[in-house]
PDB file of C-alpha atoms in Angstrom:
ATOM      1  CA  MET A   1     119.291 110.051  68.544  1.00 46.00           C
ATOM      2  CA  ASP A   2     122.697 108.835  67.216  1.00 49.00           C
ATOM      3  CA  GLU A   3     125.304 110.111  69.267  1.00 50.00           C
ATOM      4  CA  PHE A   4     125.378 107.502  71.946  1.00 55.00           C
ATOM      5  CA  GLN A   5     128.987 106.799  71.812  1.00 56.00           C
ATOM      6  CA  THR A   6     129.057 109.324  74.430  1.00 57.00           C
ATOM      7  CA  GLY A   7     127.069 106.892  76.655  1.00 58.00           C
ATOM      8  CA  SER A   8     129.412 103.931  76.265  1.00 61.00           C
ATOM      9  CA  GLU A   9     132.536 106.463  76.815  1.00 64.00           C
ATOM     10  CA  SER A  10     131.463 107.736  80.133  1.00 62.00           C
ATOM     11  CA  VAL A  11     130.785 104.162  81.394  1.00 61.00           C
ATOM     12  CA  GLU A  12     134.331 103.139  80.244  1.00 62.00           C
ATOM     13  CA  GLY A  13     135.857 106.190  81.665  1.00 64.00           C
ATOM     14  CA  VAL A  14     134.203 105.727  85.055  1.00 63.00           C
ATOM     15  CA  ILE A  15     134.490 101.985  85.830  1.00 61.00           C
ATOM     16  CA  GLY A  16     136.680 100.747  83.098  1.00 60.00           C
ATOM     17  CA  GLY A  17     139.057  98.700  84.941  1.00 58.00           C
ATOM     18  CA  SER A  18     137.524  98.057  88.408  1.00 65.00           C
ATOM     19  CA  ALA A  19     136.230  95.037  90.106  1.00 69.00           C
ATOM     20  CA  TYR A  20     132.862  95.242  91.925  1.00 70.00           C
ATOM     21  CA  GLN A  21     132.998  97.001  95.238  1.00 73.00           C
ATOM     22  CA  HIS A  22     130.085  97.421  97.322  1.00 74.00           C
ATOM     23  CA  SER A  23     131.314 100.626  98.852  1.00 78.00           C
ATOM     24  CA  ARG A  24     131.800 102.191  95.543  1.00 79.00           C
ATOM     25  CA  VAL A  25     128.903 101.290  93.599  1.00 79.00           C
ATOM     26  CA  SER A  26     126.532 104.220  94.508  1.00 79.00           C
ATOM     27  CA  GLN A  27     129.340 106.663  93.620  1.00 81.00           C
ATOM     28  CA  TRP A  28     129.944 104.837  90.253  1.00 77.00           C
ATOM     29  CA  THR A  29     126.178 104.919  89.306  1.00 78.00           C
ATOM     30  CA  SER A  30     126.167 108.701  90.182  1.00 80.00           C
ATOM     31  CA  SER A  31     129.384 109.523  88.145  1.00 80.00           C
ATOM     32  CA  VAL A  32     128.338 107.363  85.201  1.00 77.00           C
ATOM     33  CA  VAL A  33     124.844 109.016  85.001  1.00 78.00           C
ATOM     34  CA  GLU A  34     126.267 112.681  85.676  1.00 79.00           C
ATOM     35  CA  GLN A  35     129.033 112.248  82.906  1.00 79.00           C
ATOM     36  CA  SER A  36     126.760 110.936  80.390  1.00 78.00           C
ATOM     37  CA  LEU A  37     124.290 113.631  81.146  1.00 78.00           C
ATOM     38  CA  SER A  38     126.814 116.321  80.822  1.00 80.00           C
ATOM     39  CA  GLN A  39     128.074 114.916  77.539  1.00 80.00           C
ATOM     40  CA  LEU A  40     124.504 114.815  76.160  1.00 79.00           C
ATOM     41  CA  SER A  41     123.933 118.605  77.257  1.00 80.00           C
ATOM     42  CA  LYS A  42     127.250 119.399  75.278  1.00 81.00           C
ATOM     43  CA  LEU A  43     125.241 118.371  72.314  1.00 80.00           C
ATOM     44  CA  GLY A  44     123.182 121.381  72.524  1.00 81.00           C
ATOM     45  CA  LYS A  45     119.964 119.869  71.240  1.00 82.00           C
ATOM     46  CA  PRO A  46     116.446 120.824  72.087  1.00 85.00           C
ATOM     47  CA  PHE A  47     116.098 117.564  74.127  1.00 84.00           C
ATOM     48  CA  LYS A  48     115.294 116.566  77.642  1.00 86.00           C
ATOM     49  CA  TYR A  49     117.182 113.654  78.735  1.00 85.00           C
ATOM     50  CA  ILE A  50     116.450 110.832  81.015  1.00 86.00           C
ATOM     51  CA  VAL A  51     119.716 108.452  81.966  1.00 86.00           C
ATOM     52  CA  THR A  52     119.304 105.474  83.873  1.00 87.00           C
ATOM     53  CA  CYS A  53     122.149 103.066  84.997  1.00 85.00           C
ATOM     54  CA  ILE A  54     121.920  99.697  86.529  1.00 86.00           C
ATOM     55  CA  ILE A  55     125.140  98.326  87.966  1.00 85.00           C
ATOM     56  CA  MET A  56     124.860  94.532  89.033  1.00 84.00           C
ATOM     57  CA  GLN A  57     127.402  92.165  90.519  1.00 82.00           C
ATOM     58  CA  LYS A  58     127.990  88.890  88.578  1.00 81.00           C
ATOM     59  CA  ASN A  59     126.538  86.236  90.836  1.00 79.00           C
ATOM     60  CA  GLY A  60     124.824  83.903  88.691  1.00 77.00           C
ATOM     61  CA  ALA A  61     121.466  85.752  88.858  1.00 81.00           C
ATOM     62  CA  GLY A  62     119.361  86.770  85.897  1.00 83.00           C
ATOM     63  CA  LEU A  63     118.078  90.348  85.272  1.00 86.00           C
ATOM     64  CA  GLN A  64     115.266  91.473  82.880  1.00 87.00           C
ATOM     65  CA  THR A  65     114.581  95.164  81.934  1.00 88.00           C
ATOM     66  CA  ALA A  66     111.741  96.514  79.708  1.00 88.00           C
ATOM     67  CA  SER A  67     110.732  99.886  78.987  1.00 87.00           C
ATOM     68  CA  SER A  68     107.336 101.256  77.260  1.00 87.00           C
ATOM     69  CA  CYS A  69     107.178 104.975  76.327  1.00 87.00           C
ATOM     70  CA  PHE A  70     104.352 107.181  75.633  1.00 86.00           C
ATOM     71  CA  TRP A  71     105.764 109.826  73.218  1.00 85.00           C
ATOM     72  CA  ASP A  72     106.086 111.092  69.747  1.00 83.00           C
ATOM     73  CA  ASN A  73     107.780 108.462  67.390  1.00 84.00           C
ATOM     74  CA  SER A  74     109.030 110.976  65.078  1.00 84.00           C
ATOM     75  CA  THR A  75     110.956 113.169  67.358  1.00 83.00           C
ATOM     76  CA  ASP A  76     111.850 111.025  70.480  1.00 83.00           C
ATOM     77  CA  GLY A  77     114.053 107.808  70.936  1.00 82.00           C
ATOM     78  CA  SER A  78     116.128 105.817  73.221  1.00 83.00           C
ATOM     79  CA  CYS A  79     119.204 103.964  73.330  1.00 82.00           C
ATOM     80  CA  THR A  80     120.735 101.276  75.678  1.00 83.00           C
ATOM     81  CA  VAL A  81     124.600 100.566  76.294  1.00 81.00           C
ATOM     82  CA  ARG A  82     125.236  97.137  77.842  1.00 82.00           C
ATOM     83  CA  TRP A  83     128.760  96.839  79.445  1.00 81.00           C
ATOM     84  CA  GLU A  84     130.322  94.299  81.516  1.00 80.00           C
ATOM     85  CA  ASN A  85     133.708  93.175  82.772  1.00 80.00           C
ATOM     86  CA  ASN A  86     134.694  89.939  84.998  1.00 81.00           C
ATOM     87  CA  SER A  87     132.934  91.074  88.220  1.00 82.00           C
ATOM     88  CA  MET A  88     129.894  93.156  87.043  1.00 81.00           C
ATOM     89  CA  TYR A  89     127.211  94.241  84.606  1.00 83.00           C
ATOM     90  CA  CYS A  90     126.357  97.761  83.835  1.00 83.00           C
ATOM     91  CA  ILE A  91     123.337  98.896  81.941  1.00 85.00           C
ATOM     92  CA  VAL A  92     122.977 102.502  80.851  1.00 84.00           C
ATOM     93  CA  SER A  93     119.629 103.562  79.201  1.00 85.00           C
ATOM     94  CA  VAL A  94     119.286 106.851  77.712  1.00 84.00           C
ATOM     95  CA  PHE A  95     115.791 108.396  76.799  1.00 85.00           C
ATOM     96  CA  GLY A  96     115.633 111.700  74.706  1.00 84.00           C
ATOM     97  CA  LEU A  97     112.358 113.586  74.548  1.00 85.00           C
ATOM     98  CA  ALA A  98     112.070 116.841  72.213  1.00 84.00           C
ATOM     99  CA  ILE A  99     110.896 119.884  73.715  1.00 79.00           C
TER     100      ILE A  99
ATOM    101  CA  MET B   1     114.582 124.864  79.182  1.00 47.00           C
ATOM    102  CA  SER B   2     115.312 128.049  81.304  1.00 52.00           C
ATOM    103  CA  ASP B   3     118.223 130.039  80.901  1.00 55.00           C
ATOM    104  CA  LEU B   4     119.203 129.394  84.556  1.00 54.00           C
ATOM    105  CA  ALA B   5     119.402 125.733  83.630  1.00 50.00           C
ATOM    106  CA  LYS B   6     121.475 126.275  80.685  1.00 53.00           C
ATOM    107  CA  GLU B   7     123.951 128.469  82.632  1.00 53.00           C
ATOM    108  CA  LYS B   8     124.437 125.702  85.426  1.00 53.00           C
ATOM    109  CA  ALA B   9     124.627 123.011  82.710  1.00 48.00           C
ATOM    110  CA  ALA B  10     127.503 125.225  80.994  1.00 50.00           C
ATOM    111  CA  ARG B  11     129.293 125.708  84.248  1.00 54.00           C
ATOM    112  CA  LEU B  12     129.194 121.875  84.972  1.00 48.00           C
ATOM    113  CA  LEU B  13     130.625 121.126  81.534  1.00 47.00           C
ATOM    114  CA  LYS B  14     133.495 123.562  81.913  1.00 47.00           C
ATOM    115  CA  LYS B  15     134.458 121.843  85.302  1.00 45.00           C
ATOM    116  CA  ARG B  16     133.825 118.194  83.771  1.00 40.00           C
ATOM    117  CA  GLY B  17     134.619 118.497  80.249  1.00 38.00           C
ATOM    118  CA  SER B  18     138.413 118.158  80.668  1.00 35.00           C
ATOM    119  CA  MET B  19     138.104 115.656  83.166  1.00 36.00           C
ATOM    120  CA  SER B  20     136.227 113.108  80.960  1.00 35.00           C
ATOM    121  CA  SER B  21     138.510 113.386  77.942  1.00 35.00           C
ATOM    122  CA  GLN B  22     141.461 112.737  80.066  1.00 35.00           C
ATOM    123  CA  GLY B  23     139.963 109.659  81.498  1.00 34.00           C
ATOM    124  CA  SER B  24     139.056 108.208  78.092  1.00 35.00           C
ATOM    125  CA  ARG B  25     142.688 108.734  76.738  1.00 38.00           C
ATOM    126  CA  GLU B  26     144.121 106.976  79.887  1.00 36.00           C
ATOM    127  CA  LEU B  27     141.756 103.997  79.140  1.00 37.00           C
ATOM    128  CA  ARG B  28     142.902 103.654  75.491  1.00 38.00           C
ATOM    129  CA  SER B  29     146.366 103.727  76.540  1.00 37.00           C
ATOM    130  CA  LYS B  30     145.962 101.088  79.232  1.00 37.00           C
ATOM    131  CA  GLU B  31     144.373  98.992  76.358  1.00 38.00           C
ATOM    132  CA  THR B  32     147.124  99.556  73.789  1.00 39.00           C
ATOM    133  CA  ALA B  33     149.718  98.551  76.393  1.00 39.00           C
ATOM    134  CA  GLY B  34     148.355  95.126  76.421  1.00 42.00           C
ATOM    135  CA  LYS B  35     146.953  95.347  79.899  1.00 44.00           C
ATOM    136  CA  VAL B  36     143.287  94.676  78.828  1.00 45.00           C
ATOM    137  CA  LYS B  37     141.146  94.105  81.821  1.00 50.00           C
ATOM    138  CA  ASP B  38     138.513  92.071  79.831  1.00 61.00           C
ATOM    139  CA  SER B  39     135.593  94.387  79.217  1.00 65.00           C
ATOM    140  CA  ILE B  40     132.834  94.008  76.621  1.00 67.00           C
ATOM    141  CA  SER B  41     130.588  96.870  75.720  1.00 66.00           C
ATOM    142  CA  THR B  42     127.414  96.455  73.410  1.00 67.00           C
ATOM    143  CA  VAL B  43     125.302  99.329  72.160  1.00 65.00           C
ATOM    144  CA  SER B  44     121.684  98.669  70.944  1.00 64.00           C
ATOM    145  CA  TYR B  45     119.175 101.234  69.499  1.00 60.00           C
ATOM    146  CA  ILE B  46     115.403 101.112  70.022  1.00 55.00           C
ATOM    147  CA  ASP B  47     115.216 102.736  66.485  1.00 54.00           C
ATOM    148  CA  GLU B  48     117.760 102.896  63.727  1.00 49.00           C
ATOM    149  CA  PRO B  49     120.030 105.818  63.987  1.00 49.00           C
ATOM    150  CA  SER B  50     119.224 107.900  60.895  1.00 49.00           C
ATOM    151  CA  HIS B  51     118.850 111.571  60.139  1.00 45.00           C
ATOM    152  CA  HIS B  52     115.154 111.594  60.490  1.00 47.00           C
ATOM    153  CA  ASP B  53     115.658 114.295  63.121  1.00 48.00           C
ATOM    154  CA  ASP B  54     116.643 116.815  60.318  1.00 48.00           C
ATOM    155  CA  ASN B  55     113.730 116.009  58.297  1.00 47.00           C
ATOM    156  CA  VAL B  56     110.939 115.896  60.887  1.00 47.00           C
ATOM    157  CA  ARG B  57     111.588 119.156  62.662  1.00 50.00           C
ATOM    158  CA  PRO B  58     110.043 121.404  59.798  1.00 54.00           C
ATOM    159  CA  ALA B  59     107.153 119.001  58.924  1.00 54.00           C
ATOM    160  CA  VAL B  60     105.556 118.992  62.598  1.00 62.00           C
ATOM    161  CA  GLN B  61     103.727 122.433  62.796  1.00 67.00           C
ATOM    162  CA  MET B  62     102.067 123.060  66.014  1.00 70.00           C
ATOM    163  CA  GLU B  63     100.032 126.023  66.814  1.00 74.00           C
ATOM    164  CA  ASN B  64     101.019 128.236  69.722  1.00 75.00           C
ATOM    165  CA  THR B  65      98.981 127.712  72.833  1.00 74.00           C
ATOM    166  CA  TYR B  66     100.528 130.769  74.775  1.00 77.00           C
ATOM    167  CA  GLN B  67     100.518 128.317  77.583  1.00 77.00           C
ATOM    168  CA  LEU B  68     103.440 128.735  80.158  1.00 76.00           C
ATOM    169  CA  GLY B  69     102.813 125.639  82.331  1.00 76.00           C
ATOM    170  CA  PRO B  70     100.884 122.712  82.813  1.00 78.00           C
ATOM    171  CA  VAL B  71      97.284 123.030  83.483  1.00 79.00           C
ATOM    172  CA  LYS B  72      97.006 119.796  85.555  1.00 80.00           C
ATOM    173  CA  ARG B  73     100.106 118.406  87.183  1.00 81.00           C
ATOM    174  CA  PHE B  74     101.373 114.884  87.245  1.00 81.00           C
ATOM    175  CA  PRO B  75      99.846 113.061  90.255  1.00 83.00           C
ATOM    176  CA  VAL B  76     102.906 111.169  91.478  1.00 86.00           C
ATOM    177  CA  LEU B  77     101.111 109.553  94.381  1.00 88.00           C
ATOM    178  CA  THR B  78      98.252 108.122  92.301  1.00 87.00           C
ATOM    179  CA  VAL B  79     100.968 106.786  90.127  1.00 88.00           C
ATOM    180  CA  THR B  80     103.104 105.134  92.912  1.00 90.00           C
ATOM    181  CA  ASP B  81      99.839 103.425  93.900  1.00 89.00           C
ATOM    182  CA  ILE B  82      99.263 102.191  90.365  1.00 88.00           C
ATOM    183  CA  LEU B  83     102.769 100.605  90.387  1.00 88.00           C
ATOM    184  CA  LYS B  84     102.369  99.080  93.806  1.00 89.00           C
ATOM    185  CA  ASP B  85      98.988  97.636  92.655  1.00 88.00           C
ATOM    186  CA  VAL B  86     100.382  96.118  89.234  1.00 88.00           C
ATOM    187  CA  LEU B  87     103.682  94.745  90.525  1.00 88.00           C
ATOM    188  CA  THR B  88     101.748  93.127  93.497  1.00 88.00           C
ATOM    189  CA  THR B  89      99.142  91.641  91.533  1.00 88.00           C
ATOM    190  CA  TYR B  90     101.490  90.209  88.757  1.00 87.00           C
ATOM    191  CA  LEU B  91     104.426  89.286  90.784  1.00 84.00           C
ATOM    192  CA  GLN B  92     103.083  88.207  94.425  1.00 83.00           C
ATOM    193  CA  GLU B  93     103.286  84.390  93.716  1.00 80.00           C
ATOM    194  CA  GLU B  94     105.748  84.185  91.025  1.00 81.00           C
ATOM    195  CA  LYS B  95     109.176  82.324  90.893  1.00 84.00           C
ATOM    196  CA  TYR B  96     112.008  83.882  88.904  1.00 84.00           C
ATOM    197  CA  GLU B  97     112.182  82.093  85.587  1.00 85.00           C
ATOM    198  CA  VAL B  98     113.907  83.453  82.434  1.00 85.00           C
ATOM    199  CA  GLU B  99     111.103  83.145  80.045  1.00 87.00           C
ATOM    200  CA  LEU B 100     108.445  84.189  82.239  1.00 86.00           C
ATOM    201  CA  SER B 101     110.147  87.189  83.642  1.00 86.00           C
ATOM    202  CA  ARG B 102     110.972  88.151  80.122  1.00 88.00           C
ATOM    203  CA  GLN B 103     107.184  88.143  79.091  1.00 88.00           C
ATOM    204  CA  MET B 104     106.342  89.736  82.470  1.00 85.00           C
ATOM    205  CA  THR B 105     108.555  92.755  82.069  1.00 87.00           C
ATOM    206  CA  LYS B 106     107.260  93.644  78.786  1.00 87.00           C
ATOM    207  CA  THR B 107     103.564  93.053  79.873  1.00 88.00           C
ATOM    208  CA  ILE B 108     103.896  94.924  83.159  1.00 88.00           C
ATOM    209  CA  SER B 109     105.440  97.903  81.317  1.00 88.00           C
ATOM    210  CA  GLU B 110     102.688  97.993  78.686  1.00 88.00           C
ATOM    211  CA  VAL B 111     100.008  97.638  81.429  1.00 88.00           C
ATOM    212  CA  VAL B 112     101.543 100.470  83.605  1.00 88.00           C
ATOM    213  CA  LYS B 113     101.876 102.755  80.627  1.00 87.00           C
ATOM    214  CA  ALA B 114      97.990 102.057  79.828  1.00 88.00           C
ATOM    215  CA  ARG B 115      96.897 102.831  83.428  1.00 89.00           C
ATOM    216  CA  VAL B 116      98.758 106.067  83.372  1.00 87.00           C
ATOM    217  CA  LYS B 117      97.401 107.057  80.146  1.00 87.00           C
ATOM    218  CA  ASP B 118      94.076 106.383  81.403  1.00 87.00           C
ATOM    219  CA  LEU B 119      94.688 109.394  84.062  1.00 84.00           C
ATOM    220  CA  MET B 120      94.311 111.543  81.187  1.00 81.00           C
ATOM    221  CA  ILE B 121      97.039 113.972  82.144  1.00 83.00           C
ATOM    222  CA  PRO B 122      97.205 116.234  78.964  1.00 81.00           C
ATOM    223  CA  ARG B 123     100.789 117.303  77.321  1.00 83.00           C
ATOM    224  CA  TYR B 124     102.848 114.853  79.400  1.00 87.00           C
ATOM    225  CA  LYS B 125     104.940 112.244  77.782  1.00 87.00           C
ATOM    226  CA  ILE B 126     105.486 109.160  79.677  1.00 88.00           C
ATOM    227  CA  VAL B 127     108.617 106.819  80.101  1.00 89.00           C
ATOM    228  CA  VAL B 128     108.140 103.630  81.950  1.00 90.00           C
ATOM    229  CA  LEU B 129     111.106 101.577  82.945  1.00 89.00           C
ATOM    230  CA  ILE B 130     110.566  98.032  84.454  1.00 90.00           C
ATOM    231  CA  THR B 131     113.470  95.769  85.908  1.00 89.00           C
ATOM    232  CA  ILE B 132     112.823  92.326  87.184  1.00 89.00           C
ATOM    233  CA  GLY B 133     115.801  90.382  88.828  1.00 87.00           C
ATOM    234  CA  GLN B 134     116.569  87.127  90.504  1.00 86.00           C
ATOM    235  CA  LEU B 135     117.468  87.201  94.138  1.00 84.00           C
ATOM    236  CA  ASN B 136     120.873  85.312  94.530  1.00 80.00           C
ATOM    237  CA  ASN B 137     122.583  87.048  97.215  1.00 80.00           C
ATOM    238  CA  GLN B 138     124.194  89.553  94.918  1.00 78.00           C
ATOM    239  CA  ASN B 139     124.080  93.396  94.993  1.00 78.00           C
ATOM    240  CA  ILE B 140     122.483  95.633  92.516  1.00 80.00           C
ATOM    241  CA  HIS B 141     122.613  99.466  92.243  1.00 82.00           C
ATOM    242  CA  VAL B 142     120.028 101.244  90.009  1.00 84.00           C
ATOM    243  CA  GLY B 143     120.516 104.939  89.472  1.00 85.00           C
ATOM    244  CA  SER B 144     119.089 107.828  87.114  1.00 85.00           C
ATOM    245  CA  ARG B 145     119.482 111.512  86.397  1.00 85.00           C
ATOM    246  CA  CYS B 146     117.614 113.663  84.301  1.00 85.00           C
ATOM    247  CA  LEU B 147     118.060 116.925  82.408  1.00 84.00           C
ATOM    248  CA  TRP B 148     114.653 118.417  82.483  1.00 85.00           C
ATOM    249  CA  ASP B 149     112.569 121.345  83.800  1.00 84.00           C
ATOM    250  CA  MET B 150     112.183 120.571  87.691  1.00 84.00           C
ATOM    251  CA  THR B 151     109.146 122.751  87.885  1.00 86.00           C
ATOM    252  CA  THR B 152     106.962 120.635  85.573  1.00 86.00           C
ATOM    253  CA  ASP B 153     108.696 117.209  85.127  1.00 87.00           C
ATOM    254  CA  THR B 154     108.627 114.425  87.632  1.00 87.00           C
ATOM    255  CA  PHE B 155     109.090 110.803  88.279  1.00 89.00           C
ATOM    256  CA  SER B 156     107.634 107.902  90.338  1.00 90.00           C
ATOM    257  CA  SER B 157     109.154 104.666  91.695  1.00 90.00           C
ATOM    258  CA  TYR B 158     108.249 101.613  93.429  1.00 91.00           C
ATOM    259  CA  THR B 159     110.373  98.485  94.378  1.00 90.00           C
ATOM    260  CA  PHE B 160     108.652  94.996  95.070  1.00 89.00           C
ATOM    261  CA  LYS B 161     110.458  92.062  96.407  1.00 87.00           C
ATOM    262  CA  ASN B 162     109.310  88.399  97.263  1.00 86.00           C
ATOM    263  CA  SER B 163     111.066  85.372  98.111  1.00 85.00           C
ATOM    264  CA  SER B 164     112.749  84.617  94.660  1.00 86.00           C
ATOM    265  CA  LEU B 165     112.817  87.953  92.765  1.00 87.00           C
ATOM    266  CA  PHE B 166     112.714  91.726  92.939  1.00 88.00           C
ATOM    267  CA  ALA B 167     111.138  94.335  90.607  1.00 90.00           C
ATOM    268  CA  VAL B 168     111.771  97.998  90.371  1.00 90.00           C
ATOM    269  CA  ALA B 169     109.425 100.258  88.416  1.00 91.00           C
ATOM    270  CA  ASN B 170     110.002 103.718  87.375  1.00 90.00           C
ATOM    271  CA  VAL B 171     107.957 106.102  85.653  1.00 90.00           C
ATOM    272  CA  PHE B 172     108.973 109.579  84.232  1.00 89.00           C
ATOM    273  CA  ALA B 173     106.728 112.295  83.073  1.00 88.00           C
ATOM    274  CA  VAL B 174     108.058 114.873  80.883  1.00 87.00           C
ATOM    275  CA  TYR B 175     105.930 117.910  80.022  1.00 86.00           C
ATOM    276  CA  PHE B 176     105.545 118.763  76.470  1.00 81.00           C
ATOM    277  CA  GLU B 177     105.830 122.435  75.890  1.00 73.00           C
TER     278      GLU B 177
END
């Protein structure tokens, strides 16, 4: 559960220098998630992955996220990457469940 | 995971692998050239990254059940109703406040997890993700993708909105082979 540099790299790669654009947001969420997932599957571990991405415009609003999981603590885990720039926030959560 | 899924994943990687590495190199060169676009990134782990993965694998000995698929499938509609019920009862009259929402997200996720566990679906692992946000005329996009077995694993989702806040609830159910 400690290779989550892949998560932050895929975020930087997709939306690194961009400002928030409503028309492109859904495209961004999809590509961030797909890139993270492909890099995770490259690791070749016997895990099922769930990757979630939240992109929010910076407008003074607040956001809270919580997750609760019913799994085997010794084999499963998760990791969250928070990324921001001048115009938006991006939160990527990765859950890995052992087969 | 089935062989088909592995082949598909391998094909995708061949197409995408080179693209993503180019992208990150470009970004690094942008930063070194001094044209920093002001982005901050933080990483947080739920548990400390350690090598417990190597130690645990041999210790967990499970007997073979010779079971190919789940006996009882995950009831998506029942879970959607649970989510609707919980979110409406907890958030109908609430206004968005930082501390309250912080507690509320944690409480709601625990409550949803407990109610889904009560359904007693054997051999399914559950992941519940709750997001509560303030409505401030901003836009937000929530997306997720999963690498799992399509025939046995599923998810359920519900969105709730009132005058000052919105809440998104996602429940993922993964079959434990």
